[in-house]
mmCIF file of C-alpha atoms in Angstrom:
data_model
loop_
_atom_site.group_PDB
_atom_site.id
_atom_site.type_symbol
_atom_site.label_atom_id
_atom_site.label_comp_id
_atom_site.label_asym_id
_atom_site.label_seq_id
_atom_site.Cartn_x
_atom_site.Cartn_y
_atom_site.Cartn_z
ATOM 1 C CA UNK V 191 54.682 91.649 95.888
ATOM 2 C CA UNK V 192 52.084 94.315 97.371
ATOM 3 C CA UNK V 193 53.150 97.017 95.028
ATOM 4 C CA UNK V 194 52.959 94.019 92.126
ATOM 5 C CA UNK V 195 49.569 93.509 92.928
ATOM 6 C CA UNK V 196 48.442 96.924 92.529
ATOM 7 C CA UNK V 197 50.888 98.232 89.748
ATOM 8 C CA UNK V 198 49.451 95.365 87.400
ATOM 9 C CA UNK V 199 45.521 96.752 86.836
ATOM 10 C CA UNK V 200 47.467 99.717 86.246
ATOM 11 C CA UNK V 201 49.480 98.276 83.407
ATOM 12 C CA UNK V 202 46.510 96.531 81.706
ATOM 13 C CA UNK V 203 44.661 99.943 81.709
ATOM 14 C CA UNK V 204 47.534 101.549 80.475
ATOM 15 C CA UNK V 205 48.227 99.301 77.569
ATOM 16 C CA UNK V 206 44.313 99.107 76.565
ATOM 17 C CA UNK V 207 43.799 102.973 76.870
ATOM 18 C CA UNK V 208 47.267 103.143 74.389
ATOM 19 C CA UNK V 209 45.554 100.552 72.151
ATOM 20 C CA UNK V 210 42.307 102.124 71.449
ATOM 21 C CA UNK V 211 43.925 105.689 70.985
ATOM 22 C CA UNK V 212 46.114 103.654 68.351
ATOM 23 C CA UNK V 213 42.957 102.569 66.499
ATOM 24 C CA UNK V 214 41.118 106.021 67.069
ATOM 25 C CA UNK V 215 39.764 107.496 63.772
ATOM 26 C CA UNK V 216 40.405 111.016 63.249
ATOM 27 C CA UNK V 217 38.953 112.571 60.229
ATOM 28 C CA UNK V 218 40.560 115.259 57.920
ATOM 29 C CA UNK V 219 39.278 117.924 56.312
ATOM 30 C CA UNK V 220 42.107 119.631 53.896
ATOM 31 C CA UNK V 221 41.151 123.429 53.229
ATOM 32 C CA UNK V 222 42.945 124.796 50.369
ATOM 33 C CA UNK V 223 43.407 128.363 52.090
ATOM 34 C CA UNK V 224 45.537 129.746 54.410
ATOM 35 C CA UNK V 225 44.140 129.243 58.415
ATOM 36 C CA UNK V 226 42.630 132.084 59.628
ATOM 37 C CA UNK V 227 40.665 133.507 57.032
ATOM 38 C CA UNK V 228 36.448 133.632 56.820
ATOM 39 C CA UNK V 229 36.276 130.036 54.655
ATOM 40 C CA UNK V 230 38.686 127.871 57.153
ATOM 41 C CA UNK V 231 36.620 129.740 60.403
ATOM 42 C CA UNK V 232 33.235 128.036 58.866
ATOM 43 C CA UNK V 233 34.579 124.964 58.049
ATOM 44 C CA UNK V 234 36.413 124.678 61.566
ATOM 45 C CA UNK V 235 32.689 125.139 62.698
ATOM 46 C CA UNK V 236 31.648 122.438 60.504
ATOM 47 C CA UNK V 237 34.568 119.861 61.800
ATOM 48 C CA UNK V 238 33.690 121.307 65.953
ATOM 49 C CA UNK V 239 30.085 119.976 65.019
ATOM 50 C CA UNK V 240 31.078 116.835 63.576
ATOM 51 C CA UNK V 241 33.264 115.783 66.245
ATOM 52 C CA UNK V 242 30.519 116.529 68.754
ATOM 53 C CA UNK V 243 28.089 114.031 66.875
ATOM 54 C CA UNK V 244 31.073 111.185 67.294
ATOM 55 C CA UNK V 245 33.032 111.609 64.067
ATOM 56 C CA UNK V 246 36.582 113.530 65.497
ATOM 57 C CA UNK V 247 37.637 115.897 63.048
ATOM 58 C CA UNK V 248 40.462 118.246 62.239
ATOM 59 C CA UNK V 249 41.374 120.977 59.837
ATOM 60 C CA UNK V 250 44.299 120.640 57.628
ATOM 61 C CA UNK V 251 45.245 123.713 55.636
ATOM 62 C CA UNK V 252 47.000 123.200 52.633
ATOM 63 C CA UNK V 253 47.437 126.467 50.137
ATOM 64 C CA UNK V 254 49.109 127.583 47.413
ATOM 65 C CA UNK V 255 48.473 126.566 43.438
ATOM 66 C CA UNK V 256 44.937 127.626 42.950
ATOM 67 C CA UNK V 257 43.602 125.187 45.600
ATOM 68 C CA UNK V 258 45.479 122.359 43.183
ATOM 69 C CA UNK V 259 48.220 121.470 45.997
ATOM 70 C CA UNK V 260 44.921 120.241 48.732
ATOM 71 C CA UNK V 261 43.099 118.766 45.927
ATOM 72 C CA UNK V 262 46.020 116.890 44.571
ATOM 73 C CA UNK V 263 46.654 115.357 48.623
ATOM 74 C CA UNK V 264 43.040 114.215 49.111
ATOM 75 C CA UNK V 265 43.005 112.802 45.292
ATOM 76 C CA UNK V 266 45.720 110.472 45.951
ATOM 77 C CA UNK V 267 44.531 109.641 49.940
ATOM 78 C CA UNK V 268 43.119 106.202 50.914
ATOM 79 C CA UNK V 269 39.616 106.274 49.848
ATOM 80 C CA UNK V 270 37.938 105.212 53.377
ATOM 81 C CA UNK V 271 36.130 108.601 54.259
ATOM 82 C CA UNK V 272 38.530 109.859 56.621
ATOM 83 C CA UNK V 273 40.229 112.461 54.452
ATOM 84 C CA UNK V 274 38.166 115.049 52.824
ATOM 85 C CA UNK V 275 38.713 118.052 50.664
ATOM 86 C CA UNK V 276 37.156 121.421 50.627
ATOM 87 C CA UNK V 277 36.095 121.903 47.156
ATOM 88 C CA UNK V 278 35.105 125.780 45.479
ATOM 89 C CA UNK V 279 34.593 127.123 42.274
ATOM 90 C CA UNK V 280 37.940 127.031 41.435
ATOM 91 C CA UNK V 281 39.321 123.344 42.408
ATOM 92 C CA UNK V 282 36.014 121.663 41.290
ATOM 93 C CA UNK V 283 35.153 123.632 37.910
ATOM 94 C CA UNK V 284 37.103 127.043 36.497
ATOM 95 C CA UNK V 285 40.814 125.233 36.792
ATOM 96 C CA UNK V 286 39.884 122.653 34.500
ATOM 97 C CA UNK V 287 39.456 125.463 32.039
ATOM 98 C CA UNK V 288 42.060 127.794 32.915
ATOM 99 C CA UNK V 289 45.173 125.742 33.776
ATOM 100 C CA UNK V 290 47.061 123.991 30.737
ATOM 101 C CA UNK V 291 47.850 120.918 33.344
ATOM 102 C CA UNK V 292 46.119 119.659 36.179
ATOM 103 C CA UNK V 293 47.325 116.663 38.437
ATOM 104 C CA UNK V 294 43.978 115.853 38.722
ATOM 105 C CA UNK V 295 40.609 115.447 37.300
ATOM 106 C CA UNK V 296 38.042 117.054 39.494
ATOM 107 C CA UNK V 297 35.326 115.207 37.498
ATOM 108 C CA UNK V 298 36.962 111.881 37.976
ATOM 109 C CA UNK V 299 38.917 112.163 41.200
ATOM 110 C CA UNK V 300 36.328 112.767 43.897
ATOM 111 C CA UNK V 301 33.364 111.315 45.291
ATOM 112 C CA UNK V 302 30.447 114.222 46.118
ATOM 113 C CA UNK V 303 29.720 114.111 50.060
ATOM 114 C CA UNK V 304 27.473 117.362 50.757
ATOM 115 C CA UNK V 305 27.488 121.135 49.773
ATOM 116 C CA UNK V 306 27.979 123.231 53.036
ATOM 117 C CA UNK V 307 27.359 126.865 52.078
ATOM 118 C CA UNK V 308 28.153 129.921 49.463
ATOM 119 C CA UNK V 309 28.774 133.297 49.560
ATOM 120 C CA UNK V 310 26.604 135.383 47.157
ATOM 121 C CA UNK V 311 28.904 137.867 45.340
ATOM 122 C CA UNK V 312 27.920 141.741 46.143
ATOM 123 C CA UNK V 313 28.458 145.023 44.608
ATOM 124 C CA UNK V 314 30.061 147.253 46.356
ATOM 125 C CA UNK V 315 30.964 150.834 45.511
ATOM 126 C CA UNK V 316 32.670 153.581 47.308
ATOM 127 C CA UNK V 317 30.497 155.554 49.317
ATOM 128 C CA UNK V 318 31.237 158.941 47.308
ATOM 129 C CA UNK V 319 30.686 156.965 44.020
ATOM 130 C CA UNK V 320 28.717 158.944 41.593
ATOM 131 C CA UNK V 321 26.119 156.811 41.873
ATOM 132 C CA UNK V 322 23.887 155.117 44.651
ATOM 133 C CA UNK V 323 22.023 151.952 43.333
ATOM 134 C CA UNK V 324 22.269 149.486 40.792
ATOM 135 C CA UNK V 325 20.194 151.254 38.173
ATOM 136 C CA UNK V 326 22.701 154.780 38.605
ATOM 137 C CA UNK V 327 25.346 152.727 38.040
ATOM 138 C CA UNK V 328 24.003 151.166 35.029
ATOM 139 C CA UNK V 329 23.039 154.754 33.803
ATOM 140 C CA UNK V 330 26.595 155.988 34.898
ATOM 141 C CA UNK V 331 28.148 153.894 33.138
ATOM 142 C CA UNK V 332 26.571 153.856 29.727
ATOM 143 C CA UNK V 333 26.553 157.535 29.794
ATOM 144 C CA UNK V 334 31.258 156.977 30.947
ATOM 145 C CA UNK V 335 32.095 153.731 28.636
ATOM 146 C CA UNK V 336 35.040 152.484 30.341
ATOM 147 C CA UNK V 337 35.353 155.210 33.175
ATOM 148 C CA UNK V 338 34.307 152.913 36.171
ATOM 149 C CA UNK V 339 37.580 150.773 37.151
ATOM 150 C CA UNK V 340 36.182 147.609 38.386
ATOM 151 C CA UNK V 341 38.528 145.726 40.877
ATOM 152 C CA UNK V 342 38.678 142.172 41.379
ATOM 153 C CA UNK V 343 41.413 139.385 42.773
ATOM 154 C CA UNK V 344 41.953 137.518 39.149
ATOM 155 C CA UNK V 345 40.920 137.497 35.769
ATOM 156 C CA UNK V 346 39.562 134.022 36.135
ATOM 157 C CA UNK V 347 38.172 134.741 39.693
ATOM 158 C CA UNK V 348 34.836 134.951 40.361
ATOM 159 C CA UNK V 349 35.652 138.646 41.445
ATOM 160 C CA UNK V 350 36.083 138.887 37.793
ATOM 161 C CA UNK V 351 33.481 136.649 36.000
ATOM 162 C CA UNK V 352 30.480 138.156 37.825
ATOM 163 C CA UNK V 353 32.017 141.492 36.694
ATOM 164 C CA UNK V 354 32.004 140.556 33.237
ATOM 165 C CA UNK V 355 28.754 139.183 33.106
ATOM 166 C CA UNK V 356 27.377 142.022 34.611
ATOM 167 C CA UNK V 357 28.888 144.213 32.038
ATOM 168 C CA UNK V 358 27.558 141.592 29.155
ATOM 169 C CA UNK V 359 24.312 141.396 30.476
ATOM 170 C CA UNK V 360 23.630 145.344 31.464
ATOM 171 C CA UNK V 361 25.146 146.816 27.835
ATOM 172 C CA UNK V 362 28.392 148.541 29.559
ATOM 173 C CA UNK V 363 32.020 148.507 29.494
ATOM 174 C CA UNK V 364 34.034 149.009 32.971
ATOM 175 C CA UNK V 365 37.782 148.928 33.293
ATOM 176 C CA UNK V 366 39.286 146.139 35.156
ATOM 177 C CA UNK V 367 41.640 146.125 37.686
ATOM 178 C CA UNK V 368 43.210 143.507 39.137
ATOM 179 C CA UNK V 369 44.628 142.882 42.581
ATOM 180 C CA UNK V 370 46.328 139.957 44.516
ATOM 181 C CA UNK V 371 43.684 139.452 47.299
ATOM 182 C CA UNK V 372 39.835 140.540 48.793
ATOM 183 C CA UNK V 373 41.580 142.914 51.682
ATOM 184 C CA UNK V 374 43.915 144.685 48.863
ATOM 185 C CA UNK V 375 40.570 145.174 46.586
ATOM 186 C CA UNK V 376 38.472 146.678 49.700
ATOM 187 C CA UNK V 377 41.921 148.914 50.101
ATOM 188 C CA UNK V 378 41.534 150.037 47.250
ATOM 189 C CA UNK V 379 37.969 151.080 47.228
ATOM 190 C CA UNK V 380 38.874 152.547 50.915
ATOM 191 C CA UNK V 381 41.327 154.273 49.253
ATOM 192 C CA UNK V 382 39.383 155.788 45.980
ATOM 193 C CA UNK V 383 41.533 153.950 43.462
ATOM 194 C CA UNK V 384 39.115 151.847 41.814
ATOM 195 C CA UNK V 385 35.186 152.793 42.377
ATOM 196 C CA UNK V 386 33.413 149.207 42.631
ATOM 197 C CA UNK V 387 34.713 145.797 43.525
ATOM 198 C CA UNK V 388 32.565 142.552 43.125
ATOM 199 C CA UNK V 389 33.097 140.368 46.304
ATOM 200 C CA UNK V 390 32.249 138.476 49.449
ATOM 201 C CA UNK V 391 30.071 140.006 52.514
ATOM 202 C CA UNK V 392 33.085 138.858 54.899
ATOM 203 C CA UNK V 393 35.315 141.172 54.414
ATOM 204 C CA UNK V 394 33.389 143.996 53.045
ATOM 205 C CA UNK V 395 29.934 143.958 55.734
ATOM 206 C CA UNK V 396 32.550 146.115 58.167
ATOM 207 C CA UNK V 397 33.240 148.858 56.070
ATOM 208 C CA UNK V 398 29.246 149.029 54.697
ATOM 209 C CA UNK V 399 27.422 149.425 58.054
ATOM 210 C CA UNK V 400 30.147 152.414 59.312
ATOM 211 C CA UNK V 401 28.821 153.912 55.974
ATOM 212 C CA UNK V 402 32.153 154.173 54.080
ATOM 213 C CA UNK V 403 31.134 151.457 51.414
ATOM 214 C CA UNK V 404 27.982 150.910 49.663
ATOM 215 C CA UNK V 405 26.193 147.489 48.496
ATOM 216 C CA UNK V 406 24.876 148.099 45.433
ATOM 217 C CA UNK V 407 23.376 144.575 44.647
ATOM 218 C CA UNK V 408 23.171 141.014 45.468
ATOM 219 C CA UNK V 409 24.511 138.062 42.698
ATOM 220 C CA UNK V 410 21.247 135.924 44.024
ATOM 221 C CA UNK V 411 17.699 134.889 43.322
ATOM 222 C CA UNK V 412 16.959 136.460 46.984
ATOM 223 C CA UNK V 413 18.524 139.295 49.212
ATOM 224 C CA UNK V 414 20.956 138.177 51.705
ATOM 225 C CA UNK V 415 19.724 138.147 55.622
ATOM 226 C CA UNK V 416 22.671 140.015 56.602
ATOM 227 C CA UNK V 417 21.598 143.055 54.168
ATOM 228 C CA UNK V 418 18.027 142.348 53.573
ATOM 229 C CA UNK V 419 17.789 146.370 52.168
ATOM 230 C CA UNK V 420 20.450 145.630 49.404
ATOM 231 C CA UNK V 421 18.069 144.517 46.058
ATOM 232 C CA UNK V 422 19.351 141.233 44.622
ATOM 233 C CA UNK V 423 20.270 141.503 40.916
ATOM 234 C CA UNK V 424 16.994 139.572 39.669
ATOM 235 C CA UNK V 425 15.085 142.055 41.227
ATOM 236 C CA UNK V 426 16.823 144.862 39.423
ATOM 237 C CA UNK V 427 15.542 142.610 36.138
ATOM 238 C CA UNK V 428 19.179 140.824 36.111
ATOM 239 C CA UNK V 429 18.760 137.182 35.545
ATOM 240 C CA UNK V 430 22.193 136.348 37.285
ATOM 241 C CA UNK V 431 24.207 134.286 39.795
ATOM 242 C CA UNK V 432 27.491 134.315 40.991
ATOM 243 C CA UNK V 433 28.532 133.290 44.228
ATOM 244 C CA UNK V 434 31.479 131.394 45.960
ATOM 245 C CA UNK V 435 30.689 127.809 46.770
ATOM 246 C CA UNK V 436 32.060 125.030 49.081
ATOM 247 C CA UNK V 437 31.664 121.869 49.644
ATOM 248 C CA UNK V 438 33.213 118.716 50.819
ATOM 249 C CA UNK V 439 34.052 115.954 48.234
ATOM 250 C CA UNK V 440 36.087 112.500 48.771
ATOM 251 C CA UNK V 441 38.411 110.629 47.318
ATOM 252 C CA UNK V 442 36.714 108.519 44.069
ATOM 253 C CA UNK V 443 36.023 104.686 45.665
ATOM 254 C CA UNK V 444 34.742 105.867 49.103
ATOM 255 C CA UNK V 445 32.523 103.483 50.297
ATOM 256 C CA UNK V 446 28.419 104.852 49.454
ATOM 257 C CA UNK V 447 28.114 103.430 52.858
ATOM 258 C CA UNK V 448 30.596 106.129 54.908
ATOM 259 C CA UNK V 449 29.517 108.907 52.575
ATOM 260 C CA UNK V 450 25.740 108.707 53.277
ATOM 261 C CA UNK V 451 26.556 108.815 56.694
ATOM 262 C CA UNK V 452 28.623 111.901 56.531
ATOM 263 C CA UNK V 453 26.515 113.354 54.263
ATOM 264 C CA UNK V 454 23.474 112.899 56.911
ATOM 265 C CA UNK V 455 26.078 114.227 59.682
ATOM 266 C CA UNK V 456 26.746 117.523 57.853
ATOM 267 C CA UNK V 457 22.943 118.068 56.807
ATOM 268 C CA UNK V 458 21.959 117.741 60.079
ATOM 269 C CA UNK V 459 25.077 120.621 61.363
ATOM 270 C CA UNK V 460 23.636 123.196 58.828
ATOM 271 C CA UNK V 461 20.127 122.449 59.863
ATOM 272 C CA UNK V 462 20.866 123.304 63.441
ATOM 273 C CA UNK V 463 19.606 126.437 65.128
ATOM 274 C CA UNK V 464 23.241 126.836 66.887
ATOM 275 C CA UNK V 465 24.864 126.457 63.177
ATOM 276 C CA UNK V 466 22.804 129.073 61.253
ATOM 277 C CA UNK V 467 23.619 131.370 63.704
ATOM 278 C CA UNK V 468 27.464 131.142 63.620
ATOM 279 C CA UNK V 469 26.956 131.041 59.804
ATOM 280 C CA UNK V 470 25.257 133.544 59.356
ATOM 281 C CA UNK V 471 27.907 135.635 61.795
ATOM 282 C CA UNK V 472 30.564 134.466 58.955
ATOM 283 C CA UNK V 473 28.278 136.215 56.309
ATOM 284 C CA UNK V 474 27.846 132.210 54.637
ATOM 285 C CA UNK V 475 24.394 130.403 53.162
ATOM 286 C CA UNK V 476 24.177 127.380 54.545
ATOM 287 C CA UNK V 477 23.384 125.049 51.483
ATOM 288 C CA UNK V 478 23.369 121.204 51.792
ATOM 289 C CA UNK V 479 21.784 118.209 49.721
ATOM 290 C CA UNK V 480 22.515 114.618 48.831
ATOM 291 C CA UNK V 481 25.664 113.522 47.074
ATOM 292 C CA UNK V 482 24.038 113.822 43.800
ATOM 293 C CA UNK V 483 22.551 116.937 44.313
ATOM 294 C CA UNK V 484 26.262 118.169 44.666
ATOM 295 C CA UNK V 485 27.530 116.247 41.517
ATOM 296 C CA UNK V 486 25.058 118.027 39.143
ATOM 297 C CA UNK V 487 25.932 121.213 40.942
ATOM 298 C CA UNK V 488 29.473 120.729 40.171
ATOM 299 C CA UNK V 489 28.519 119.863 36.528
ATOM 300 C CA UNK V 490 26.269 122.752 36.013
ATOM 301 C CA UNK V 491 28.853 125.412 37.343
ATOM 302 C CA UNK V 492 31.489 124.092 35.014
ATOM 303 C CA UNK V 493 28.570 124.155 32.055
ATOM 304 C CA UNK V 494 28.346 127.864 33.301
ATOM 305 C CA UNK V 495 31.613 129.636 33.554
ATOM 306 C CA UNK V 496 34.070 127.594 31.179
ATOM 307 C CA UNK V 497 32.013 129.194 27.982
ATOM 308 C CA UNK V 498 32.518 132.490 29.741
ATOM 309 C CA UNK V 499 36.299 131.696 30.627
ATOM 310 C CA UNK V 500 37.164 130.799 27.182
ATOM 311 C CA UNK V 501 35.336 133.554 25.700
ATOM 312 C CA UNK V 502 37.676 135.991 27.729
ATOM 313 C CA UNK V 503 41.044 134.398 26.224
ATOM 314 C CA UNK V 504 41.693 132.973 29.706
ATOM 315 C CA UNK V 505 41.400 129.448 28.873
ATOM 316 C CA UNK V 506 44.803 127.230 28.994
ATOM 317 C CA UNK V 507 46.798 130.299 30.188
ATOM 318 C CA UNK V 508 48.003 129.091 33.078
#
């Protein structure tokens, strides 16, 4: 009867701490990219912070498709702001143009919750490139049409695209070479296969300050913190952007209720001292906004590209 007596508080406890654990709300973030790489590291950051502010949240990486296989799982999940999806520049806006079928419509199948950050595209040359700033290689390359092979990860990347309308913009024809991934494309400027490759500060920031690459410009209205002696490409008299984007969207019917209050949550993460910091580590802007700011974001990237997209005979082939 003694043992009884104190084995039943322990019972009760038991059965209510099993109870609220069963209820507990755990929200998911699907990342379209493998784990491990410089996008999942920031948004892991993103989920540590919101779990510290009371909303407990995990990463779930889902790859493969073009970003299409994550999209396609948070479309279809229970719109109640506990599954989210990492949208880019790809899942949110180019696809629609370059795949023939979709299982989804980005414009129709998610709810905007907050932009988190972007990646300004760089030049970057090989350090014994015969040229050492954006106006050589401008010169260079008028005076060698077609001489300069230009790498990049896709045709319809924006490895690619910013390429292009580089080319358009400055008067001059590179050759383009494509490869299957960033760390292949750096290889190969490492290597002295192809001379420039437009692409992310991540991956390349290592190789430029032990002086065997060379930033030639920024994508961006504004230099980048991280390289505040590289020009940006409006400074050089370029009136261009180009830059990979992320943000977090939900699934279409999610209460405005539960994504104001996420959307408050995450402005408040990339606002933090602690935040910037780690962001700016990761070579990321921190960008964030209402809801709506995102939506006409979205909009005005597909208005962008898709002309661009089509004009290069990529549209549909995929």
């Amino acid at each position: 009867m003694v043992f009884q007596r104190f084995l039943r508080p322990l019972l009760v406890a038991a059965t209510l701490f099993a109870s609220v654990a069963a209820t507990a709300q755990v929200t998911r973030i699907v990342v379209p990219f493998n784990a491990g790489g410089a996008t999942d590291s920031y948004v892991r950051a993103i989920a540590d912070e919101m779990t510290k502010r009371g909303i407990q949240t995990i990463v779930d990486n889902k790859p493969g498709a073009s970003g299409m296989i994550a999209a396609d799982a948070v479309a279809r999940a229970k719109p109640d702001g506990l599954t989210l999806f990492m949208g880019s520049n790809s899942t949110l806006a180019n696809n629609v143009v370059l795949f023939e079928k979709m299982s989804y419509d980005p414009f129709k199948a998610f709810t905007p919750v907050s932009h988190i950050g972007y990646q300004p595209s760089i030049l970057i040359a090989r350090a014994d490139a015969p040229f050492k700033d954006l106006k050589e290689y401008v010169a260079y390359a008028k005076a060698h049409p077609g001489k300069i092979n230009r790498a990049s990860v896709g045709a319809g990347n924006i490895t690619n695209l910013a390429g292009v309308m580089l080319d358009k913009a400055a008067g001059i024809s590179t050759t383009h070479v494509p490869y299957t991934g960033d760390p292949l494309a750096i290889q190969a400027l490492l290597s002295d296969q192809v001379d420039v490759y437009v692409g992310s500060l991540t991956l390349a920031m290592p190789h430029t300050q032990s002086g065997k690459l060379r930033v030639l410009g920024v994508f961006d209205d504004k230099r980048l913190e991280q390289m505040p002696q590289v020009p940006s490409l409006k400074e050089a008299g370029y009136n261009l952007d180009a830059y990979a984007w992320y943000c977090l969207v939900a699934p279409t019917g999610t209460p405005a209720a539960t994504v104001d209050k996420l959307n408050k949550t995450i402005n408040e993460i990339l606002a933090s001292k602690d935040f910037a910091a780690k962001a700016m580590q990761q070579g990321v802007v921190r960008r964030g906004g209402s809801p709506q700011d995102l939506g006409r974001f979205i909009r005005a990237e597909y208005d962008k590209w898709a002309p661009l997209i089509t004009e290069l005979g990529l549209a549909r082939k995929f």
